[in-house]
CSV table of C-alpha atoms in Angstrom, one decimal:
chain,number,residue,atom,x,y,z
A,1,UNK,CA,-0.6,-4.9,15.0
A,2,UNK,CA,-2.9,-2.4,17.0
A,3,UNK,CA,-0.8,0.3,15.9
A,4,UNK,CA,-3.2,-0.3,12.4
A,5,UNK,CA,-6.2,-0.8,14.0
A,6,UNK,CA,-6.4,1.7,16.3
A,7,UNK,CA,-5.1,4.7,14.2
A,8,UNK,CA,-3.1,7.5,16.5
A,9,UNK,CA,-0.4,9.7,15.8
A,10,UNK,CA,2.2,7.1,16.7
A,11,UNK,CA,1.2,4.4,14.4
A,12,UNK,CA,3.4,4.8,11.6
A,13,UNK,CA,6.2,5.0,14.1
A,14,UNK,CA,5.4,1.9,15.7
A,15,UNK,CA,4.0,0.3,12.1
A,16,UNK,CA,7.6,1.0,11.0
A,17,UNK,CA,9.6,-0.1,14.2
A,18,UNK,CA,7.7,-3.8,13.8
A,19,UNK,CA,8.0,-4.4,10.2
A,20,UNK,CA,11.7,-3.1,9.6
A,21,UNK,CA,13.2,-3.0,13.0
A,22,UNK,CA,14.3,-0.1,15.4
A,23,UNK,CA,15.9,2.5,13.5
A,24,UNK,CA,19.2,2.8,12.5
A,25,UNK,CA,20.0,5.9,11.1
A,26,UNK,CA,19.7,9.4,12.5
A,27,UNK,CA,16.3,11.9,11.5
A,28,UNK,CA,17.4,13.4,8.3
A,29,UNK,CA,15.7,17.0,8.2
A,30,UNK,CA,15.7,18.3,4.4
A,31,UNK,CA,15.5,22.4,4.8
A,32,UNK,CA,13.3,22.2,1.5
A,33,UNK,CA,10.6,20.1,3.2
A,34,UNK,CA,10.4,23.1,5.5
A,35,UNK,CA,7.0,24.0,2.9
A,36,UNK,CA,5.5,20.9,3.0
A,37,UNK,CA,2.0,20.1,5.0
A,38,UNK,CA,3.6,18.8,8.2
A,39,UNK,CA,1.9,15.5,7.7
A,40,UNK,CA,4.3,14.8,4.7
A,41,UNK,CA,7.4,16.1,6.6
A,42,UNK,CA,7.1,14.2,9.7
A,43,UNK,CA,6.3,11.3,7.1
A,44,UNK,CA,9.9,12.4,5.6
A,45,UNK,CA,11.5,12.5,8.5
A,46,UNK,CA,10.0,9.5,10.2
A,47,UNK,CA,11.4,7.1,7.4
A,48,UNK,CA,14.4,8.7,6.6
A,49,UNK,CA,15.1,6.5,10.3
A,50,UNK,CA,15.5,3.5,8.1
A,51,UNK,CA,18.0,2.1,5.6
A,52,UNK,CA,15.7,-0.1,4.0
A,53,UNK,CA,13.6,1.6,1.4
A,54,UNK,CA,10.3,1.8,2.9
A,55,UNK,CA,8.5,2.8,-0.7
A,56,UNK,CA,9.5,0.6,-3.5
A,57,UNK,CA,6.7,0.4,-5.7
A,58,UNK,CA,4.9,3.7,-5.9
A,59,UNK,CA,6.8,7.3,-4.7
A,60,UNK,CA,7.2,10.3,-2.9
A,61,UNK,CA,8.4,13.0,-5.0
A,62,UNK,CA,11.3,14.7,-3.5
A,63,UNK,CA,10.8,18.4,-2.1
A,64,UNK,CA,12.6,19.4,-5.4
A,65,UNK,CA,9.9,17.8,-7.5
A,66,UNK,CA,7.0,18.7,-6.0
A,67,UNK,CA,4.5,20.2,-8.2
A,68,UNK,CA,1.4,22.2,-8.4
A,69,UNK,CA,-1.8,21.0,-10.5
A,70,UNK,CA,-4.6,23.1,-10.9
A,71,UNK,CA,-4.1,24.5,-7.2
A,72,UNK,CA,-3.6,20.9,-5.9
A,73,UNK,CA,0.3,19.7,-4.2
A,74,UNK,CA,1.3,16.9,-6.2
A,75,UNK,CA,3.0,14.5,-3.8
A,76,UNK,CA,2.9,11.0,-4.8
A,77,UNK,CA,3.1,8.8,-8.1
A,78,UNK,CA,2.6,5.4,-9.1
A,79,UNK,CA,5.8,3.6,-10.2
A,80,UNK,CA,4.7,4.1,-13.9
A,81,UNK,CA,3.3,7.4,-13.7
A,82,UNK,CA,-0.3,6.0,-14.5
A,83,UNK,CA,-1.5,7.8,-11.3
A,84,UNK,CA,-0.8,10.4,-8.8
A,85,UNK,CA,-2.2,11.7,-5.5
A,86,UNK,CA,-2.2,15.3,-4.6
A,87,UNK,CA,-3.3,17.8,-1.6
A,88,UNK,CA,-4.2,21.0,-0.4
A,89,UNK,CA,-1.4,23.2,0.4
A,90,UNK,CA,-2.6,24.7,2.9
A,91,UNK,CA,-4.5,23.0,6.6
A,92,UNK,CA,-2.8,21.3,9.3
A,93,UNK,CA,-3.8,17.7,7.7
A,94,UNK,CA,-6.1,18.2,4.3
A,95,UNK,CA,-7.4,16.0,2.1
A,96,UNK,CA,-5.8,13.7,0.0
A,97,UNK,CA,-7.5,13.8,-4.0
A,98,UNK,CA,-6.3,11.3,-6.7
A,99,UNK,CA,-6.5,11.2,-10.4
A,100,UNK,CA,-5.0,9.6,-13.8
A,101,UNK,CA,-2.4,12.4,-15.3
A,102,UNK,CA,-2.9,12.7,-19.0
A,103,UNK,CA,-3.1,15.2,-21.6
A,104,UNK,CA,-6.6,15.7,-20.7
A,105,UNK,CA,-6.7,14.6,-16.9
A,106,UNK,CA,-10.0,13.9,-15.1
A,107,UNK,CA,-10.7,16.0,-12.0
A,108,UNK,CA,-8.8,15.5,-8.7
A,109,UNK,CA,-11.0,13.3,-6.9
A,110,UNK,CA,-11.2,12.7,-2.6
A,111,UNK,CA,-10.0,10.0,-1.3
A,112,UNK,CA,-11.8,10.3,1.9
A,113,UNK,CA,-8.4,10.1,3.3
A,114,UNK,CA,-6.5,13.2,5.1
A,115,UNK,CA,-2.9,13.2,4.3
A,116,UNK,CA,-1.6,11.5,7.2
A,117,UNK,CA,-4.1,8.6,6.8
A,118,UNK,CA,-3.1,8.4,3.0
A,119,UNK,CA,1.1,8.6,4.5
A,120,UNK,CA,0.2,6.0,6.9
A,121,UNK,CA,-1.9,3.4,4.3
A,122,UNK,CA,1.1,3.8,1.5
A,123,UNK,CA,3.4,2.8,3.9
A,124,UNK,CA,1.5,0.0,4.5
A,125,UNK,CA,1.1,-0.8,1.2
A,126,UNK,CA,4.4,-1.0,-0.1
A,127,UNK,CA,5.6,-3.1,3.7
A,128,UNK,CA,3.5,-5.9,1.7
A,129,UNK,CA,4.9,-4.8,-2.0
A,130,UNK,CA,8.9,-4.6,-0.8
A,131,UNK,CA,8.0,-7.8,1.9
A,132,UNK,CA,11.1,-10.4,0.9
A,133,UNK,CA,8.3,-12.6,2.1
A,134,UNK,CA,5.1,-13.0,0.5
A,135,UNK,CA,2.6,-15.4,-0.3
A,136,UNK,CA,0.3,-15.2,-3.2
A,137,UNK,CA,-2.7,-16.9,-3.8
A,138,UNK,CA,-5.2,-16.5,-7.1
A,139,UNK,CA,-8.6,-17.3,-8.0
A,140,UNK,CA,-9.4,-19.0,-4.5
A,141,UNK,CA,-13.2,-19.4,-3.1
A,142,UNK,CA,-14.9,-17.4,-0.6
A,143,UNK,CA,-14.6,-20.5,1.5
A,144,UNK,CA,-10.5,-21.1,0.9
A,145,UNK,CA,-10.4,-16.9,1.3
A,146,UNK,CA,-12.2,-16.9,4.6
A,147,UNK,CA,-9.6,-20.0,6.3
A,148,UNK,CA,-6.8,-17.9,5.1
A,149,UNK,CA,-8.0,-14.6,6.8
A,150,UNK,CA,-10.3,-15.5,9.5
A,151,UNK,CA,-7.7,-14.1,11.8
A,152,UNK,CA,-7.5,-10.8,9.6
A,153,UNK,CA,-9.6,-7.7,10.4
A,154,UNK,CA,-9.6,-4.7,8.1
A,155,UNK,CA,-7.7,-1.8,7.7
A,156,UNK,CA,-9.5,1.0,9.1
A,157,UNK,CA,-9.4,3.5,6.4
A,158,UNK,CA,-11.1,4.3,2.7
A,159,UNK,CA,-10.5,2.0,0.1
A,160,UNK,CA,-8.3,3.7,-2.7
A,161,UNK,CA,-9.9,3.6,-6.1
A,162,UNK,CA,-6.3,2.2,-7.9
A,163,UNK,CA,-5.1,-0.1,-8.5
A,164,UNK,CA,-8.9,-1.0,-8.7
A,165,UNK,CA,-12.1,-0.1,-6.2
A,166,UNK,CA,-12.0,-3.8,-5.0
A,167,UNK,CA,-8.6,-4.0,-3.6
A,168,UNK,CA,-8.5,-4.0,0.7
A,169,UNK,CA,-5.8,-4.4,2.9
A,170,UNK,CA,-6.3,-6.5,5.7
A,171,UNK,CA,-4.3,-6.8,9.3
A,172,UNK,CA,-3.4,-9.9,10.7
A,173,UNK,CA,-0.8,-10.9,13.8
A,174,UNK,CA,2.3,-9.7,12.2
A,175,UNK,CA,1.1,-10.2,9.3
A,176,UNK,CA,-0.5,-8.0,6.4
A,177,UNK,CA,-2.7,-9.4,3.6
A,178,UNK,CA,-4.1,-7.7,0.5
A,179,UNK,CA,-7.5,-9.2,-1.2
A,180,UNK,CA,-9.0,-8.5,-4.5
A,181,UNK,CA,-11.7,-10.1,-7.1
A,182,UNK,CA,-9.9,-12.6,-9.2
A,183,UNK,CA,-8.9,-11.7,-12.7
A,184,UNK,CA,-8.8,-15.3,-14.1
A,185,UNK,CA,-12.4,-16.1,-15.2
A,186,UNK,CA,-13.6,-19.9,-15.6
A,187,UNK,CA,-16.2,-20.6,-18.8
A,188,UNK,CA,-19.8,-21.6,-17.0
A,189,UNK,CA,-18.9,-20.8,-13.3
A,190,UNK,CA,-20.6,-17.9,-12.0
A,191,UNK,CA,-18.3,-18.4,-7.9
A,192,UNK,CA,-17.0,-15.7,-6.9
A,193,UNK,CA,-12.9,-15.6,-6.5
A,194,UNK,CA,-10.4,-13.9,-5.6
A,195,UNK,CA,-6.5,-13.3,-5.2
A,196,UNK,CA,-5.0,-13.1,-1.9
A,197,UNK,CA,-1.5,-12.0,-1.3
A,198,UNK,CA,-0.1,-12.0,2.3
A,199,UNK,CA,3.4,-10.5,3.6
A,200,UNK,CA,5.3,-10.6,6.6
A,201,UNK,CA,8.8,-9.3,8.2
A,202,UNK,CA,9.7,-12.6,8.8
A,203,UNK,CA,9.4,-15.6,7.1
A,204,UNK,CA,8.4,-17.9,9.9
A,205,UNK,CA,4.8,-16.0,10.1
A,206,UNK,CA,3.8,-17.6,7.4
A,207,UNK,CA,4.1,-20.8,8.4
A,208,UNK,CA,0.7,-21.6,9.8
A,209,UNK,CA,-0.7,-20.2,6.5
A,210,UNK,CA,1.3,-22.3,4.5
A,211,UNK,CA,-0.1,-25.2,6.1
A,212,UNK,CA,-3.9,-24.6,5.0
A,213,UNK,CA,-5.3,-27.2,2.6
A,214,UNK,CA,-5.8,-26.9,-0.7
A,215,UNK,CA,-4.7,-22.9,-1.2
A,216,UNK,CA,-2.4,-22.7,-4.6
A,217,UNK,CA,0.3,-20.7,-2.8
A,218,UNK,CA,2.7,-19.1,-5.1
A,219,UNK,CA,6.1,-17.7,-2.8
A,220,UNK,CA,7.5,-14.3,-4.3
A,221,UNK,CA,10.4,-12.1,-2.9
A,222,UNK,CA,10.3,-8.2,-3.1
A,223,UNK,CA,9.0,-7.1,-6.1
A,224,UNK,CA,11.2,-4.5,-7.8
A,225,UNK,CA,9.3,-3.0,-10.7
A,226,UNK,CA,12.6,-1.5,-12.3
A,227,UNK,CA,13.5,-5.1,-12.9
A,228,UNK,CA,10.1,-6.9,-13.5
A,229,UNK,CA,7.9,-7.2,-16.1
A,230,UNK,CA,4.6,-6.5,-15.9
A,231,UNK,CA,3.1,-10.6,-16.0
A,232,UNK,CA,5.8,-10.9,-12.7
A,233,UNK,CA,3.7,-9.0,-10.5
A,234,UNK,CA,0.5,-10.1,-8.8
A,235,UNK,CA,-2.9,-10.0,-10.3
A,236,UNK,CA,-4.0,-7.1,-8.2
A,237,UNK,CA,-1.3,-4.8,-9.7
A,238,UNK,CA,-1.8,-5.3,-13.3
């Protein structure tokens, strides 16, 4: 998947057209985007290409619900509403800034991503999130971890501080993987572990994973938090 490791302008095009297929609906142009930072149109308009949801975990609001927070465009929410993601309104591709909503909210905080990085790594995200095929390994070794993604480099971009500072996504051939520390400790063993989930478009990809020794693979289908409770979902989203 170059189109990830070698970030242009065309990549989420491309990164769409491989994990979902070529397009099969026509660009649907929403007159009230016609105030949003062009990155988050084009992101509108890109994926409005496809019938299949391409965010099914965390959201876009709609162009109706955007919001202003202290002088910041609120554009994106986690599926609970236990954290959003906000930009400047004005610049050709600003900053992305991220915080926990409350009654008493921290600050906005950078990312280190511009918004059309941030467009392009959410995407990504939910591809492995909404994948009807996924592997999910937990509390592995470094040794286990490093068969399972020797063939894995990492996404180029800044690590996003939820759903916790460890979490990296990682590109493989056709393949995506996401890798955190482990959340199941063992009394008296100071290893370090960690949970592994990997997703593909296809389900014969991850075959040759599948056949590694001695990995605890656990098979899930596309997670759907509306329906699921909260011990369904991997580790790394807890």
């Amino acid at each position: 998947m170059e189109e990830l490791l070698n970030i242009t302008g065309e990549s989420l095009s491309k990164f769409l057209t491989r994990w979902y297929g070529d397009p099969d609906l026509p660009i649907s142009a929403n007159p009230e985007a016609a105030n949003m930072p062009r990155p988050l149109r084009l992101w509108h308009e890109a994926t409005s290409q496809w019938s299949t949801p391409v965010a099914t975990f965390n959201h876009p609001l709609s162009p109706s619900e955007l919001e202003i927070e202290d002088e910041k465009l609120v554009f994106w929410v986690e599926n609970q509403g236990c954290w959003t993601w906000s930009t400047n309104i004005d610049g050709d591709d600003p900053i992305v800034f991220d915080r926990q909503p409350g009654s008493d909210p921290e600050p906005w905080t950078p990312t280190g991503e511009t918004l059309s990085e941030f467009l392009l790594h959410a995407t990504v995200f939910e591809a492995i999130i909404g994948s009807p095929n996924q592997m999910h390994a937990e509390n592995v070794n470094e040794e286990i971890l490093s068969q399972i993604i020797s063939e894995f480099r990492p996404l180029p971009l800044p690590h996003w501080r939820w759903p916790s500072a460890d979490v990296r996504i990682l590109v493989g051939t056709g393949l995506l993987a996401q890798v955190s520390d482990s959340l199941i400790t063992v009394p008296n063993d100071t290893t370090r572990r960690f949970d592994v989930s990997v997703a593909a478009p296809a389900p014969e990809l991850l075959t040759p994973l599948a056949n590694i020794a001695n990995v605890p693979w656990k098979r899930y289908t596309a997670i759907e938090p509306q329906e699921s409770s909260w011990d369904d979902l991997p580790d790394f989203l807890r």
